[in-house]
Amino acid sequence: MAPTSVCAACRQLLRRQYRQLGQSPDFCGARTASSSVHSTPRLFSTSRLLSVPQATPKPYQPKPPPVFPRTEEGPNGVSSEGREFGSPSTAQPGLSIAKELHKRVSSVTETYVAYGVCENLVKECARQADYTIPQAREKNVEIPKTKDGEDLGVGTGWWFETLGLTPTFNTWAQITFLHMYLLTCRLRCFPPAHAPVWHQHLLDHFFYIAEDRMVTTHNIAARSIRNKYLKDLFVQWRGLMTGYDEGILRGDAVLATAVWRNIFKADENVDFRGVGEVVSYIRGVLKGLDELADGGIAGGEVFFGNPESEKDGVLLKSRMMMDSAGEVTMKEPAKAAQ
């Protein structure tokens, strides 16, 4: 085992050697000096930090607005050339924004106005051939049926009492469709940007009322059955519009055929004087709606009159069918050459 202490003689010898070299004989100092001499300095701990010059911040300068080349201005004072998509208008930007907001707000407002007015207009159309089924309010009471299997109700007014139409759901729908068609003809005169909204609300309100009548008057609780009937009604609406349009354009004979086919269900035993009264009534209502201003239509100021007033005009003798003696004669059709 190596000794841990130094003898006195060796210590004196070492002191003499250090004295000759001019160094301190302190062993602790010697160890410190040797360690300081042989130690390697660390660059990251002994090197000085370099001072990095900081750049002074520049004041904020807003970018100038883009300059577009001057071109020929359009009718509204705004150039249509030299501008990219989305670039602001240099001609009265506040006025253009105000016009755009007014356009958007007015379109939304018109939708709500059309919704309320069309509801009243459809109710006026449905009122013309209204009917009730008293048995539907009673429990365990069978509703009477027609020969075609439709629920038979009770109705009053010219359409039922004078024309002899049966008060059924289909009759009510066809007469309501007829008056809706007359309103549709007038709504077609609205500007193209406004007419579709009124058309759509007019048709929507009819289907709301029709479905409500199926539930409250006919006790149809199954939604699938109601949807089937509503789809059939929509097909009928598209078909009768085509038939009535053709009759309006081609003449009273074609229009009478459309009326006979839709309202009278193509009954061969019908009194055609009643068909003539309906045709005359259609012409008269269209004339009255044409004389009514757009503001009156948009305000819902439409009320249909009594078709019975058309009877005298239908029974009036035609001058083209009278001979010199004042008698009505029917000319036989010319026979084909043999």
mmCIF file with all atom_site columns, C-alpha atoms in Angstrom, residues 95-262:
data_model
loop_
_atom_site.group_PDB
_atom_site.id
_atom_site.type_symbol
_atom_site.label_atom_id
_atom_site.label_alt_id
_atom_site.label_comp_id
_atom_site.label_asym_id
_atom_site.label_entity_id
_atom_site.label_seq_id
_atom_site.pdbx_PDB_ins_code
_atom_site.Cartn_x
_atom_site.Cartn_y
_atom_site.Cartn_z
_atom_site.occupancy
_atom_site.B_iso_or_equiv
_atom_site.pdbx_formal_charge
_atom_site.auth_seq_id
_atom_site.auth_comp_id
_atom_site.auth_asym_id
_atom_site.auth_atom_id
_atom_site.pdbx_PDB_model_num
ATOM 1   C CA . LEU A 1 95  ? -73.228  55.312 -53.764 1.00 0.00 ? 95  LEU A CA 1
ATOM 2   C CA . SER A 1 96  ? -72.633  51.961 -55.474 1.00 0.00 ? 96  SER A CA 1
ATOM 3   C CA . ILE A 1 97  ? -72.522  50.173 -52.104 1.00 0.00 ? 97  ILE A CA 1
ATOM 4   C CA . ALA A 1 98  ? -75.742  51.870 -51.033 1.00 0.00 ? 98  ALA A CA 1
ATOM 5   C CA . LYS A 1 99  ? -77.451  50.819 -54.242 1.00 0.00 ? 99  LYS A CA 1
ATOM 6   C CA . GLU A 1 100 ? -76.295  47.227 -53.797 1.00 0.00 ? 100 GLU A CA 1
ATOM 7   C CA . LEU A 1 101 ? -77.534  47.113 -50.198 1.00 0.00 ? 101 LEU A CA 1
ATOM 8   C CA . HIS A 1 102 ? -80.864  48.619 -51.215 1.00 0.00 ? 102 HIS A CA 1
ATOM 9   C CA . LYS A 1 103 ? -81.185  46.025 -53.956 1.00 0.00 ? 103 LYS A CA 1
ATOM 10  C CA . ARG A 1 104 ? -80.495  43.150 -51.575 1.00 0.00 ? 104 ARG A CA 1
ATOM 11  C CA . VAL A 1 105 ? -82.775  44.453 -48.826 1.00 0.00 ? 105 VAL A CA 1
ATOM 12  C CA . SER A 1 106 ? -85.606  45.185 -51.246 1.00 0.00 ? 106 SER A CA 1
ATOM 13  C CA . SER A 1 107 ? -85.386  41.670 -52.702 1.00 0.00 ? 107 SER A CA 1
ATOM 14  C CA . VAL A 1 108 ? -85.635  40.123 -49.241 1.00 0.00 ? 108 VAL A CA 1
ATOM 15  C CA . THR A 1 109 ? -88.520  42.419 -48.346 1.00 0.00 ? 109 THR A CA 1
ATOM 16  C CA . GLU A 1 110 ? -90.346  41.549 -51.560 1.00 0.00 ? 110 GLU A CA 1
ATOM 17  C CA . THR A 1 111 ? -90.131  37.848 -50.719 1.00 0.00 ? 111 THR A CA 1
ATOM 18  C CA . TYR A 1 112 ? -91.974  38.373 -47.434 1.00 0.00 ? 112 TYR A CA 1
ATOM 19  C CA . VAL A 1 113 ? -94.501  40.711 -49.045 1.00 0.00 ? 113 VAL A CA 1
ATOM 20  C CA . ALA A 1 114 ? -95.185  38.233 -51.849 1.00 0.00 ? 114 ALA A CA 1
ATOM 21  C CA . TYR A 1 115 ? -95.584  35.434 -49.318 1.00 0.00 ? 115 TYR A CA 1
ATOM 22  C CA . GLY A 1 116 ? -98.318  37.258 -47.395 1.00 0.00 ? 116 GLY A CA 1
ATOM 23  C CA . VAL A 1 117 ? -100.129 38.639 -50.439 1.00 0.00 ? 117 VAL A CA 1
ATOM 24  C CA . CYS A 1 118 ? -100.142 35.300 -52.277 1.00 0.00 ? 118 CYS A CA 1
ATOM 25  C CA . GLU A 1 119 ? -101.643 33.635 -49.228 1.00 0.00 ? 119 GLU A CA 1
ATOM 26  C CA . ASN A 1 120 ? -104.614 36.009 -49.400 1.00 0.00 ? 120 ASN A CA 1
ATOM 27  C CA . LEU A 1 121 ? -104.898 35.588 -53.168 1.00 0.00 ? 121 LEU A CA 1
ATOM 28  C CA . VAL A 1 122 ? -105.007 31.793 -52.925 1.00 0.00 ? 122 VAL A CA 1
ATOM 29  C CA . LYS A 1 123 ? -107.645 31.999 -50.207 1.00 0.00 ? 123 LYS A CA 1
ATOM 30  C CA . GLU A 1 124 ? -109.728 34.177 -52.530 1.00 0.00 ? 124 GLU A CA 1
ATOM 31  C CA . CYS A 1 125 ? -109.335 31.569 -55.281 1.00 0.00 ? 125 CYS A CA 1
ATOM 32  C CA . ALA A 1 126 ? -110.256 28.702 -52.944 1.00 0.00 ? 126 ALA A CA 1
ATOM 33  C CA . ARG A 1 127 ? -113.329 30.545 -51.691 1.00 0.00 ? 127 ARG A CA 1
ATOM 34  C CA . GLN A 1 128 ? -115.085 30.363 -55.076 1.00 0.00 ? 128 GLN A CA 1
ATOM 35  C CA . ALA A 1 129 ? -115.998 26.655 -54.813 1.00 0.00 ? 129 ALA A CA 1
ATOM 36  C CA . ASP A 1 130 ? -115.762 26.023 -51.084 1.00 0.00 ? 130 ASP A CA 1
ATOM 37  C CA . TYR A 1 131 ? -117.580 23.007 -49.645 1.00 0.00 ? 131 TYR A CA 1
ATOM 38  C CA . THR A 1 132 ? -117.890 21.115 -46.384 1.00 0.00 ? 132 THR A CA 1
ATOM 39  C CA . ILE A 1 133 ? -118.360 17.499 -45.303 1.00 0.00 ? 133 ILE A CA 1
ATOM 40  C CA . PRO A 1 134 ? -120.467 17.444 -42.118 1.00 0.00 ? 134 PRO A CA 1
ATOM 41  C CA . GLN A 1 135 ? -119.932 13.713 -41.586 1.00 0.00 ? 135 GLN A CA 1
ATOM 42  C CA . ALA A 1 136 ? -116.165 14.241 -41.218 1.00 0.00 ? 136 ALA A CA 1
ATOM 43  C CA . ARG A 1 137 ? -116.666 15.906 -37.833 1.00 0.00 ? 137 ARG A CA 1
ATOM 44  C CA . GLU A 1 138 ? -118.618 12.987 -36.419 1.00 0.00 ? 138 GLU A CA 1
ATOM 45  C CA . LYS A 1 139 ? -117.116 9.745  -35.202 1.00 0.00 ? 139 LYS A CA 1
ATOM 46  C CA . ASN A 1 140 ? -118.040 6.374  -36.650 1.00 0.00 ? 140 ASN A CA 1
ATOM 47  C CA . VAL A 1 141 ? -120.054 8.012  -39.443 1.00 0.00 ? 141 VAL A CA 1
ATOM 48  C CA . GLU A 1 142 ? -119.420 6.995  -43.027 1.00 0.00 ? 142 GLU A CA 1
ATOM 49  C CA . ILE A 1 143 ? -118.802 9.798  -45.528 1.00 0.00 ? 143 ILE A CA 1
ATOM 50  C CA . PRO A 1 144 ? -120.968 9.537  -48.670 1.00 0.00 ? 144 PRO A CA 1
ATOM 51  C CA . LYS A 1 145 ? -119.177 8.736  -51.904 1.00 0.00 ? 145 LYS A CA 1
ATOM 52  C CA . THR A 1 146 ? -119.735 9.544  -55.559 1.00 0.00 ? 146 THR A CA 1
ATOM 53  C CA . LYS A 1 147 ? -119.844 6.894  -58.260 1.00 0.00 ? 147 LYS A CA 1
ATOM 54  C CA . ASP A 1 148 ? -116.122 7.522  -58.821 1.00 0.00 ? 148 ASP A CA 1
ATOM 55  C CA . GLY A 1 149 ? -115.343 6.896  -55.147 1.00 0.00 ? 149 GLY A CA 1
ATOM 56  C CA . GLU A 1 150 ? -114.757 10.526 -54.134 1.00 0.00 ? 150 GLU A CA 1
ATOM 57  C CA . ASP A 1 151 ? -115.922 12.000 -50.834 1.00 0.00 ? 151 ASP A CA 1
ATOM 58  C CA . LEU A 1 152 ? -119.161 13.881 -51.467 1.00 0.00 ? 152 LEU A CA 1
ATOM 59  C CA . GLY A 1 153 ? -119.644 17.135 -49.623 1.00 0.00 ? 153 GLY A CA 1
ATOM 60  C CA . VAL A 1 154 ? -122.113 19.998 -49.455 1.00 0.00 ? 154 VAL A CA 1
ATOM 61  C CA . GLY A 1 155 ? -121.508 23.188 -51.411 1.00 0.00 ? 155 GLY A CA 1
ATOM 62  C CA . THR A 1 156 ? -123.390 26.341 -52.322 1.00 0.00 ? 156 THR A CA 1
ATOM 63  C CA . GLY A 1 157 ? -122.902 28.972 -54.964 1.00 0.00 ? 157 GLY A CA 1
ATOM 64  C CA . TRP A 1 158 ? -123.027 29.341 -58.705 1.00 0.00 ? 158 TRP A CA 1
ATOM 65  C CA . TRP A 1 159 ? -120.598 26.548 -59.487 1.00 0.00 ? 159 TRP A CA 1
ATOM 66  C CA . PHE A 1 160 ? -122.621 23.937 -57.629 1.00 0.00 ? 160 PHE A CA 1
ATOM 67  C CA . GLU A 1 161 ? -126.200 25.196 -57.809 1.00 0.00 ? 161 GLU A CA 1
ATOM 68  C CA . THR A 1 162 ? -126.263 26.587 -61.356 1.00 0.00 ? 162 THR A CA 1
ATOM 69  C CA . LEU A 1 163 ? -123.707 24.464 -63.176 1.00 0.00 ? 163 LEU A CA 1
ATOM 70  C CA . GLY A 1 164 ? -124.576 21.345 -61.197 1.00 0.00 ? 164 GLY A CA 1
ATOM 71  C CA . LEU A 1 165 ? -120.982 20.389 -60.344 1.00 0.00 ? 165 LEU A CA 1
ATOM 72  C CA . THR A 1 166 ? -120.481 17.875 -57.551 1.00 0.00 ? 166 THR A CA 1
ATOM 73  C CA . PRO A 1 167 ? -118.935 19.341 -54.367 1.00 0.00 ? 167 PRO A CA 1
ATOM 74  C CA . THR A 1 168 ? -115.828 17.184 -54.180 1.00 0.00 ? 168 THR A CA 1
ATOM 75  C CA . PHE A 1 169 ? -112.171 17.796 -53.543 1.00 0.00 ? 169 PHE A CA 1
ATOM 76  C CA . ASN A 1 170 ? -111.301 17.441 -57.219 1.00 0.00 ? 170 ASN A CA 1
ATOM 77  C CA . THR A 1 171 ? -113.960 19.971 -58.275 1.00 0.00 ? 171 THR A CA 1
ATOM 78  C CA . TRP A 1 172 ? -112.722 22.427 -55.661 1.00 0.00 ? 172 TRP A CA 1
ATOM 79  C CA . ALA A 1 173 ? -109.133 21.972 -56.849 1.00 0.00 ? 173 ALA A CA 1
ATOM 80  C CA . GLN A 1 174 ? -109.984 22.501 -60.530 1.00 0.00 ? 174 GLN A CA 1
ATOM 81  C CA . ILE A 1 175 ? -111.981 25.687 -59.894 1.00 0.00 ? 175 ILE A CA 1
ATOM 82  C CA . THR A 1 176 ? -109.239 26.989 -57.607 1.00 0.00 ? 176 THR A CA 1
ATOM 83  C CA . PHE A 1 177 ? -106.695 26.172 -60.300 1.00 0.00 ? 177 PHE A CA 1
ATOM 84  C CA . LEU A 1 178 ? -108.754 28.127 -62.824 1.00 0.00 ? 178 LEU A CA 1
ATOM 85  C CA . HIS A 1 179 ? -108.657 31.296 -60.722 1.00 0.00 ? 179 HIS A CA 1
ATOM 86  C CA . MET A 1 180 ? -104.990 30.760 -59.944 1.00 0.00 ? 180 MET A CA 1
ATOM 87  C CA . TYR A 1 181 ? -104.347 30.545 -63.670 1.00 0.00 ? 181 TYR A CA 1
ATOM 88  C CA . LEU A 1 182 ? -106.051 33.895 -64.182 1.00 0.00 ? 182 LEU A CA 1
ATOM 89  C CA . LEU A 1 183 ? -103.768 35.424 -61.553 1.00 0.00 ? 183 LEU A CA 1
ATOM 90  C CA . THR A 1 184 ? -100.770 33.726 -63.127 1.00 0.00 ? 184 THR A CA 1
ATOM 91  C CA . CYS A 1 185 ? -101.531 35.394 -66.450 1.00 0.00 ? 185 CYS A CA 1
ATOM 92  C CA . ARG A 1 186 ? -101.424 38.766 -64.709 1.00 0.00 ? 186 ARG A CA 1
ATOM 93  C CA . LEU A 1 187 ? -98.271  37.924 -62.760 1.00 0.00 ? 187 LEU A CA 1
ATOM 94  C CA . ARG A 1 188 ? -96.535  37.175 -66.050 1.00 0.00 ? 188 ARG A CA 1
ATOM 95  C CA . CYS A 1 189 ? -96.705  40.903 -66.744 1.00 0.00 ? 189 CYS A CA 1
ATOM 96  C CA . PHE A 1 190 ? -94.446  41.598 -63.751 1.00 0.00 ? 190 PHE A CA 1
ATOM 97  C CA . PRO A 1 191 ? -90.760  42.344 -64.461 1.00 0.00 ? 191 PRO A CA 1
ATOM 98  C CA . PRO A 1 192 ? -88.783  39.155 -65.090 1.00 0.00 ? 192 PRO A CA 1
ATOM 99  C CA . ALA A 1 193 ? -86.773  39.645 -61.898 1.00 0.00 ? 193 ALA A CA 1
ATOM 100 C CA . HIS A 1 194 ? -89.923  39.735 -59.716 1.00 0.00 ? 194 HIS A CA 1
ATOM 101 C CA . ALA A 1 195 ? -92.424  37.386 -61.365 1.00 0.00 ? 195 ALA A CA 1
ATOM 102 C CA . PRO A 1 196 ? -90.858  34.015 -60.344 1.00 0.00 ? 196 PRO A CA 1
ATOM 103 C CA . VAL A 1 197 ? -91.132  34.836 -56.632 1.00 0.00 ? 197 VAL A CA 1
ATOM 104 C CA . TRP A 1 198 ? -94.865  35.515 -56.918 1.00 0.00 ? 198 TRP A CA 1
ATOM 105 C CA . HIS A 1 199 ? -95.459  32.430 -59.048 1.00 0.00 ? 199 HIS A CA 1
ATOM 106 C CA . GLN A 1 200 ? -93.716  30.190 -56.546 1.00 0.00 ? 200 GLN A CA 1
ATOM 107 C CA . HIS A 1 201 ? -95.504  31.570 -53.477 1.00 0.00 ? 201 HIS A CA 1
ATOM 108 C CA . LEU A 1 202 ? -98.867  31.354 -55.223 1.00 0.00 ? 202 LEU A CA 1
ATOM 109 C CA . LEU A 1 203 ? -98.367  27.671 -55.968 1.00 0.00 ? 203 LEU A CA 1
ATOM 110 C CA . ASP A 1 204 ? -96.884  26.879 -52.553 1.00 0.00 ? 204 ASP A CA 1
ATOM 111 C CA . HIS A 1 205 ? -99.837  28.343 -50.681 1.00 0.00 ? 205 HIS A CA 1
ATOM 112 C CA . PHE A 1 206 ? -102.276 26.271 -52.705 1.00 0.00 ? 206 PHE A CA 1
ATOM 113 C CA . PHE A 1 207 ? -100.541 23.050 -51.704 1.00 0.00 ? 207 PHE A CA 1
ATOM 114 C CA . TYR A 1 208 ? -100.506 24.167 -48.064 1.00 0.00 ? 208 TYR A CA 1
ATOM 115 C CA . ILE A 1 209 ? -104.254 24.724 -48.174 1.00 0.00 ? 209 ILE A CA 1
ATOM 116 C CA . ALA A 1 210 ? -104.878 21.523 -50.149 1.00 0.00 ? 210 ALA A CA 1
ATOM 117 C CA . GLU A 1 211 ? -102.961 19.370 -47.673 1.00 0.00 ? 211 GLU A CA 1
ATOM 118 C CA . ASP A 1 212 ? -104.722 21.011 -44.746 1.00 0.00 ? 212 ASP A CA 1
ATOM 119 C CA . ARG A 1 213 ? -108.086 20.255 -46.363 1.00 0.00 ? 213 ARG A CA 1
ATOM 120 C CA . MET A 1 214 ? -107.085 16.623 -46.804 1.00 0.00 ? 214 MET A CA 1
ATOM 121 C CA . VAL A 1 215 ? -106.442 16.344 -43.071 1.00 0.00 ? 215 VAL A CA 1
ATOM 122 C CA . THR A 1 216 ? -109.281 18.403 -41.622 1.00 0.00 ? 216 THR A CA 1
ATOM 123 C CA . THR A 1 217 ? -112.065 17.702 -44.132 1.00 0.00 ? 217 THR A CA 1
ATOM 124 C CA . HIS A 1 218 ? -111.256 14.249 -45.504 1.00 0.00 ? 218 HIS A CA 1
ATOM 125 C CA . ASN A 1 219 ? -109.456 12.724 -42.491 1.00 0.00 ? 219 ASN A CA 1
ATOM 126 C CA . ILE A 1 220 ? -106.436 11.582 -44.517 1.00 0.00 ? 220 ILE A CA 1
ATOM 127 C CA . ALA A 1 221 ? -103.872 10.997 -41.788 1.00 0.00 ? 221 ALA A CA 1
ATOM 128 C CA . ALA A 1 222 ? -101.266 9.064  -43.814 1.00 0.00 ? 222 ALA A CA 1
ATOM 129 C CA . ARG A 1 223 ? -98.657  11.436 -45.142 1.00 0.00 ? 223 ARG A CA 1
ATOM 130 C CA . SER A 1 224 ? -97.719  9.075  -47.977 1.00 0.00 ? 224 SER A CA 1
ATOM 131 C CA . ILE A 1 225 ? -101.271 9.204  -49.333 1.00 0.00 ? 225 ILE A CA 1
ATOM 132 C CA . ARG A 1 226 ? -101.347 12.988 -49.090 1.00 0.00 ? 226 ARG A CA 1
ATOM 133 C CA . ASN A 1 227 ? -98.052  13.258 -50.952 1.00 0.00 ? 227 ASN A CA 1
ATOM 134 C CA . LYS A 1 228 ? -99.423  11.048 -53.723 1.00 0.00 ? 228 LYS A CA 1
ATOM 135 C CA . TYR A 1 229 ? -102.466 13.295 -54.135 1.00 0.00 ? 229 TYR A CA 1
ATOM 136 C CA . LEU A 1 230 ? -100.301 16.422 -54.072 1.00 0.00 ? 230 LEU A CA 1
ATOM 137 C CA . LYS A 1 231 ? -98.095  15.044 -56.842 1.00 0.00 ? 231 LYS A CA 1
ATOM 138 C CA . ASP A 1 232 ? -101.175 14.297 -58.932 1.00 0.00 ? 232 ASP A CA 1
ATOM 139 C CA . LEU A 1 233 ? -102.410 17.844 -58.358 1.00 0.00 ? 233 LEU A CA 1
ATOM 140 C CA . PHE A 1 234 ? -99.106  19.268 -59.523 1.00 0.00 ? 234 PHE A CA 1
ATOM 141 C CA . VAL A 1 235 ? -99.289  17.239 -62.738 1.00 0.00 ? 235 VAL A CA 1
ATOM 142 C CA . GLN A 1 236 ? -102.855 18.478 -63.289 1.00 0.00 ? 236 GLN A CA 1
ATOM 143 C CA . TRP A 1 237 ? -101.743 22.054 -62.717 1.00 0.00 ? 237 TRP A CA 1
ATOM 144 C CA . ARG A 1 238 ? -99.042  21.826 -65.373 1.00 0.00 ? 238 ARG A CA 1
ATOM 145 C CA . GLY A 1 239 ? -101.443 20.229 -67.822 1.00 0.00 ? 239 GLY A CA 1
ATOM 146 C CA . LEU A 1 240 ? -104.280 22.717 -67.408 1.00 0.00 ? 240 LEU A CA 1
ATOM 147 C CA . MET A 1 241 ? -101.887 25.648 -67.759 1.00 0.00 ? 241 MET A CA 1
ATOM 148 C CA . THR A 1 242 ? -100.909 24.350 -71.179 1.00 0.00 ? 242 THR A CA 1
ATOM 149 C CA . GLY A 1 243 ? -104.539 23.787 -72.166 1.00 0.00 ? 243 GLY A CA 1
ATOM 150 C CA . TYR A 1 244 ? -105.736 27.206 -71.015 1.00 0.00 ? 244 TYR A CA 1
ATOM 151 C CA . ASP A 1 245 ? -102.779 28.953 -72.664 1.00 0.00 ? 245 ASP A CA 1
ATOM 152 C CA . GLU A 1 246 ? -103.592 27.270 -75.939 1.00 0.00 ? 246 GLU A CA 1
ATOM 153 C CA . GLY A 1 247 ? -107.244 28.257 -75.619 1.00 0.00 ? 247 GLY A CA 1
ATOM 154 C CA . ILE A 1 248 ? -106.412 31.897 -74.870 1.00 0.00 ? 248 ILE A CA 1
ATOM 155 C CA . LEU A 1 249 ? -104.245 32.076 -77.977 1.00 0.00 ? 249 LEU A CA 1
ATOM 156 C CA . ARG A 1 250 ? -106.283 30.020 -80.443 1.00 0.00 ? 250 ARG A CA 1
ATOM 157 C CA . GLY A 1 251 ? -109.833 31.071 -79.602 1.00 0.00 ? 251 GLY A CA 1
ATOM 158 C CA . ASP A 1 252 ? -112.936 30.398 -77.538 1.00 0.00 ? 252 ASP A CA 1
ATOM 159 C CA . ALA A 1 253 ? -113.626 26.985 -79.068 1.00 0.00 ? 253 ALA A CA 1
ATOM 160 C CA . VAL A 1 254 ? -110.256 25.620 -77.913 1.00 0.00 ? 254 VAL A CA 1
ATOM 161 C CA . LEU A 1 255 ? -110.645 27.346 -74.549 1.00 0.00 ? 255 LEU A CA 1
ATOM 162 C CA . ALA A 1 256 ? -114.099 25.809 -74.108 1.00 0.00 ? 256 ALA A CA 1
ATOM 163 C CA . THR A 1 257 ? -112.594 22.386 -74.792 1.00 0.00 ? 257 THR A CA 1
ATOM 164 C CA . ALA A 1 258 ? -110.039 22.918 -72.016 1.00 0.00 ? 258 ALA A CA 1
ATOM 165 C CA . VAL A 1 259 ? -112.767 24.063 -69.605 1.00 0.00 ? 259 VAL A CA 1
ATOM 166 C CA . TRP A 1 260 ? -114.973 21.097 -70.490 1.00 0.00 ? 260 TRP A CA 1
ATOM 167 C CA . ARG A 1 261 ? -112.094 18.668 -70.037 1.00 0.00 ? 261 ARG A CA 1
ATOM 168 C CA . ASN A 1 262 ? -110.830 20.008 -66.669 1.00 0.00 ? 262 ASN A CA 1
#
